[in-house]
């Protein structure tokens, strides 16, 4: 299934998102900066993509880590999963956090995250006196066992 997403380059050097393979769920986002950026251990920095998007109504762009960047450089989105709403028209930026114990550098043109365009439901939250009973009930963390 495909849908069109209008993209505007806010920087001429910006790279349009790409899919690594035919069945990739996430499109790679690329850094678009005038110079390389170094992140010290524990540091978080906003990395620009040079793009703004018009995500269709009823969809969101979810920003996830790239597994290679996370495992090789220790860099992943600081907020774990970023959300780009359909009404946002500003530049897409990724807040990268350095989870490693060494300084990591991001070069312009480097793939920094992946974005999944996905439909979502808007909930109507309804106050009720009772909730339907389930087998699990109010059992929280670990209540279903480990094996």
PDB file of C-alpha atoms in Angstrom:
ATOM      1  CA  UNK A   1       0.000   0.000   0.000  1.00  0.00           C
ATOM      2  CA  UNK A   2       1.349   3.444  -0.851  1.00  0.00           C
ATOM      3  CA  UNK A   3       0.315   7.048  -0.313  1.00  0.00           C
ATOM      4  CA  UNK A   4       1.768  10.318  -1.555  1.00  0.00           C
ATOM      5  CA  UNK A   5       3.606  12.549   0.902  1.00  0.00           C
ATOM      6  CA  UNK A   6       4.454  16.027  -0.359  1.00  0.00           C
ATOM      7  CA  UNK A   7       7.983  17.129   0.547  1.00  0.00           C
ATOM      8  CA  UNK A   8       9.555  20.573   0.450  1.00  0.00           C
ATOM      9  CA  UNK A   9      13.319  21.054   0.499  1.00  0.00           C
ATOM     10  CA  UNK A  10      14.133  23.845   2.948  1.00  0.00           C
ATOM     11  CA  UNK A  11      17.817  23.264   2.168  1.00  0.00           C
ATOM     12  CA  UNK A  12      18.992  22.558  -1.387  1.00  0.00           C
ATOM     13  CA  UNK A  13      21.418  19.902  -0.062  1.00  0.00           C
ATOM     14  CA  UNK A  14      18.594  17.859   1.519  1.00  0.00           C
ATOM     15  CA  UNK A  15      18.232  14.217   0.496  1.00  0.00           C
ATOM     16  CA  UNK A  16      14.752  12.820  -0.091  1.00  0.00           C
ATOM     17  CA  UNK A  17      14.002   9.841   2.216  1.00  0.00           C
ATOM     18  CA  UNK A  18      14.771   6.441   0.715  1.00  0.00           C
ATOM     19  CA  UNK A  19      13.730   2.863   1.401  1.00  0.00           C
ATOM     20  CA  UNK A  20      16.625   0.411   1.769  1.00  0.00           C
ATOM     21  CA  UNK A  21      14.752  -2.507   0.217  1.00  0.00           C
ATOM     22  CA  UNK A  22      11.453  -3.210  -1.494  1.00  0.00           C
ATOM     23  CA  UNK A  23       9.850  -4.333   1.784  1.00  0.00           C
ATOM     24  CA  UNK A  24      11.377  -1.783   4.194  1.00  0.00           C
ATOM     25  CA  UNK A  25       8.766  -0.287   6.506  1.00  0.00           C
ATOM     26  CA  UNK A  26      10.885   2.762   7.360  1.00  0.00           C
ATOM     27  CA  UNK A  27      12.301   5.338   4.963  1.00  0.00           C
ATOM     28  CA  UNK A  28      15.787   6.544   5.872  1.00  0.00           C
ATOM     29  CA  UNK A  29      16.158  10.193   6.884  1.00  0.00           C
ATOM     30  CA  UNK A  30      19.445  11.948   6.109  1.00  0.00           C
ATOM     31  CA  UNK A  31      21.363  14.605   8.030  1.00  0.00           C
ATOM     32  CA  UNK A  32      21.533  17.964   6.255  1.00  0.00           C
ATOM     33  CA  UNK A  33      24.084  20.270   7.894  1.00  0.00           C
ATOM     34  CA  UNK A  34      26.795  22.714   6.882  1.00  0.00           C
ATOM     35  CA  UNK A  35      29.404  20.777   8.874  1.00  0.00           C
ATOM     36  CA  UNK A  36      29.761  17.565  10.847  1.00  0.00           C
ATOM     37  CA  UNK A  37      28.337  17.454  14.372  1.00  0.00           C
ATOM     38  CA  UNK A  38      30.020  15.606  17.251  1.00  0.00           C
ATOM     39  CA  UNK A  39      28.013  14.310  20.189  1.00  0.00           C
ATOM     40  CA  UNK A  40      29.786  13.706  23.473  1.00  0.00           C
ATOM     41  CA  UNK A  41      28.714  10.742  25.620  1.00  0.00           C
ATOM     42  CA  UNK A  42      25.286  11.481  27.114  1.00  0.00           C
ATOM     43  CA  UNK A  43      24.725  14.487  24.816  1.00  0.00           C
ATOM     44  CA  UNK A  44      21.562  15.135  22.783  1.00  0.00           C
ATOM     45  CA  UNK A  45      21.587  17.288  19.640  1.00  0.00           C
ATOM     46  CA  UNK A  46      18.942  18.227  17.076  1.00  0.00           C
ATOM     47  CA  UNK A  47      20.013  17.096  13.614  1.00  0.00           C
ATOM     48  CA  UNK A  48      18.302  18.809  10.673  1.00  0.00           C
ATOM     49  CA  UNK A  49      17.086  16.942   7.584  1.00  0.00           C
ATOM     50  CA  UNK A  50      16.544  19.981   5.352  1.00  0.00           C
ATOM     51  CA  UNK A  51      12.991  18.777   4.613  1.00  0.00           C
ATOM     52  CA  UNK A  52       9.458  19.671   5.598  1.00  0.00           C
ATOM     53  CA  UNK A  53       6.518  17.390   4.781  1.00  0.00           C
ATOM     54  CA  UNK A  54       2.799  17.386   4.258  1.00  0.00           C
ATOM     55  CA  UNK A  55       1.766  14.123   5.860  1.00  0.00           C
ATOM     56  CA  UNK A  56      -1.831  13.254   4.880  1.00  0.00           C
ATOM     57  CA  UNK A  57      -4.628  13.712   7.430  1.00  0.00           C
ATOM     58  CA  UNK A  58      -5.199  10.496   9.391  1.00  0.00           C
ATOM     59  CA  UNK A  59      -1.508   9.556   9.159  1.00  0.00           C
ATOM     60  CA  UNK A  60       1.578  10.288  11.245  1.00  0.00           C
ATOM     61  CA  UNK A  61       5.288  10.022  10.590  1.00  0.00           C
ATOM     62  CA  UNK A  62       6.916   7.943  13.329  1.00  0.00           C
ATOM     63  CA  UNK A  63      10.668   8.443  13.722  1.00  0.00           C
ATOM     64  CA  UNK A  64      12.636   5.397  14.871  1.00  0.00           C
ATOM     65  CA  UNK A  65      16.307   4.584  15.391  1.00  0.00           C
ATOM     66  CA  UNK A  66      18.331   3.013  12.602  1.00  0.00           C
ATOM     67  CA  UNK A  67      19.663  -0.220  14.040  1.00  0.00           C
ATOM     68  CA  UNK A  68      23.125   0.224  12.486  1.00  0.00           C
ATOM     69  CA  UNK A  69      23.570   3.731  13.899  1.00  0.00           C
ATOM     70  CA  UNK A  70      22.377   2.598  17.315  1.00  0.00           C
ATOM     71  CA  UNK A  71      24.613  -0.472  17.512  1.00  0.00           C
ATOM     72  CA  UNK A  72      27.735   0.935  15.851  1.00  0.00           C
ATOM     73  CA  UNK A  73      27.753   4.508  17.191  1.00  0.00           C
ATOM     74  CA  UNK A  74      25.348   4.336  20.141  1.00  0.00           C
ATOM     75  CA  UNK A  75      23.130   7.037  18.577  1.00  0.00           C
ATOM     76  CA  UNK A  76      19.331   6.863  18.726  1.00  0.00           C
ATOM     77  CA  UNK A  77      16.432   9.317  18.947  1.00  0.00           C
ATOM     78  CA  UNK A  78      16.401  10.886  22.409  1.00  0.00           C
ATOM     79  CA  UNK A  79      12.621  10.560  22.725  1.00  0.00           C
ATOM     80  CA  UNK A  80      12.766   6.902  21.556  1.00  0.00           C
ATOM     81  CA  UNK A  81       9.994   7.440  18.975  1.00  0.00           C
ATOM     82  CA  UNK A  82       9.360  10.833  17.430  1.00  0.00           C
ATOM     83  CA  UNK A  83       5.922  11.742  16.119  1.00  0.00           C
ATOM     84  CA  UNK A  84       5.364  14.043  13.146  1.00  0.00           C
ATOM     85  CA  UNK A  85       1.725  15.116  13.078  1.00  0.00           C
ATOM     86  CA  UNK A  86      -0.160  15.699   9.823  1.00  0.00           C
ATOM     87  CA  UNK A  87      -0.539  19.422  10.550  1.00  0.00           C
ATOM     88  CA  UNK A  88       3.197  20.097  11.222  1.00  0.00           C
ATOM     89  CA  UNK A  89       4.902  21.990   8.388  1.00  0.00           C
ATOM     90  CA  UNK A  90       8.273  22.872   9.916  1.00  0.00           C
ATOM     91  CA  UNK A  91      11.623  21.274   9.182  1.00  0.00           C
ATOM     92  CA  UNK A  92      11.919  17.647  10.249  1.00  0.00           C
ATOM     93  CA  UNK A  93      14.647  17.325  12.869  1.00  0.00           C
ATOM     94  CA  UNK A  94      15.831  14.300  14.827  1.00  0.00           C
ATOM     95  CA  UNK A  95      16.954  14.662  18.443  1.00  0.00           C
ATOM     96  CA  UNK A  96      19.862  12.193  18.504  1.00  0.00           C
ATOM     97  CA  UNK A  97      21.239  11.046  21.853  1.00  0.00           C
ATOM     98  CA  UNK A  98      24.668   9.474  22.335  1.00  0.00           C
ATOM     99  CA  UNK A  99      24.177   6.418  24.564  1.00  0.00           C
ATOM    100  CA  UNK A 100      27.791   5.323  24.189  1.00  0.00           C
ATOM    101  CA  UNK A 101      30.860   6.221  26.259  1.00  0.00           C
ATOM    102  CA  UNK A 102      32.728   7.751  23.291  1.00  0.00           C
ATOM    103  CA  UNK A 103      32.174  10.854  21.160  1.00  0.00           C
ATOM    104  CA  UNK A 104      30.264  10.107  17.946  1.00  0.00           C
ATOM    105  CA  UNK A 105      30.211  12.220  14.788  1.00  0.00           C
ATOM    106  CA  UNK A 106      27.398  12.700  12.281  1.00  0.00           C
ATOM    107  CA  UNK A 107      28.300  13.845   8.765  1.00  0.00           C
ATOM    108  CA  UNK A 108      25.942  15.669   6.428  1.00  0.00           C
ATOM    109  CA  UNK A 109      24.312  13.104   4.125  1.00  0.00           C
ATOM    110  CA  UNK A 110      24.502  10.342   6.750  1.00  0.00           C
ATOM    111  CA  UNK A 111      21.360   8.313   7.473  1.00  0.00           C
ATOM    112  CA  UNK A 112      20.260   9.305  10.991  1.00  0.00           C
ATOM    113  CA  UNK A 113      16.850   7.709  11.570  1.00  0.00           C
ATOM    114  CA  UNK A 114      13.983   6.011   9.790  1.00  0.00           C
ATOM    115  CA  UNK A 115      10.430   7.233   9.370  1.00  0.00           C
ATOM    116  CA  UNK A 116       7.342   5.056   9.114  1.00  0.00           C
ATOM    117  CA  UNK A 117       4.220   6.698   7.681  1.00  0.00           C
ATOM    118  CA  UNK A 118       1.286   5.051   9.417  1.00  0.00           C
ATOM    119  CA  UNK A 119      -2.464   5.575   9.844  1.00  0.00           C
ATOM    120  CA  UNK A 120      -3.830   6.183  13.311  1.00  0.00           C
ATOM    121  CA  UNK A 121      -7.161   6.343  15.108  1.00  0.00           C
ATOM    122  CA  UNK A 122      -8.360   9.309  17.130  1.00  0.00           C
ATOM    123  CA  UNK A 123     -10.014   8.085  20.323  1.00  0.00           C
ATOM    124  CA  UNK A 124     -13.142   9.425  21.939  1.00  0.00           C
ATOM    125  CA  UNK A 125     -12.413   9.030  25.642  1.00  0.00           C
ATOM    126  CA  UNK A 126     -15.634   8.040  27.427  1.00  0.00           C
ATOM    127  CA  UNK A 127     -15.988   8.114  31.212  1.00  0.00           C
ATOM    128  CA  UNK A 128     -17.743   5.001  32.575  1.00  0.00           C
ATOM    129  CA  UNK A 129     -18.416   3.640  36.065  1.00  0.00           C
ATOM    130  CA  UNK A 130     -17.071   0.151  35.331  1.00  0.00           C
ATOM    131  CA  UNK A 131     -14.727  -1.468  32.814  1.00  0.00           C
ATOM    132  CA  UNK A 132     -15.265  -4.881  31.234  1.00  0.00           C
ATOM    133  CA  UNK A 133     -13.615  -7.644  33.277  1.00  0.00           C
ATOM    134  CA  UNK A 134     -10.686  -9.598  31.813  1.00  0.00           C
ATOM    135  CA  UNK A 135      -8.645 -12.587  32.935  1.00  0.00           C
ATOM    136  CA  UNK A 136      -5.623 -10.355  33.539  1.00  0.00           C
ATOM    137  CA  UNK A 137      -7.560  -7.678  35.392  1.00  0.00           C
ATOM    138  CA  UNK A 138      -5.351  -5.009  36.942  1.00  0.00           C
ATOM    139  CA  UNK A 139      -2.159  -7.113  36.894  1.00  0.00           C
ATOM    140  CA  UNK A 140       0.695  -4.831  35.906  1.00  0.00           C
ATOM    141  CA  UNK A 141       4.371  -5.228  35.038  1.00  0.00           C
ATOM    142  CA  UNK A 142       5.406  -8.880  35.057  1.00  0.00           C
ATOM    143  CA  UNK A 143       1.940 -10.146  35.917  1.00  0.00           C
ATOM    144  CA  UNK A 144       1.803 -12.502  32.930  1.00  0.00           C
ATOM    145  CA  UNK A 145       5.092 -14.235  33.800  1.00  0.00           C
ATOM    146  CA  UNK A 146       8.441 -14.435  32.077  1.00  0.00           C
ATOM    147  CA  UNK A 147       8.193 -17.741  30.158  1.00  0.00           C
TER     148      UNK A 147
END
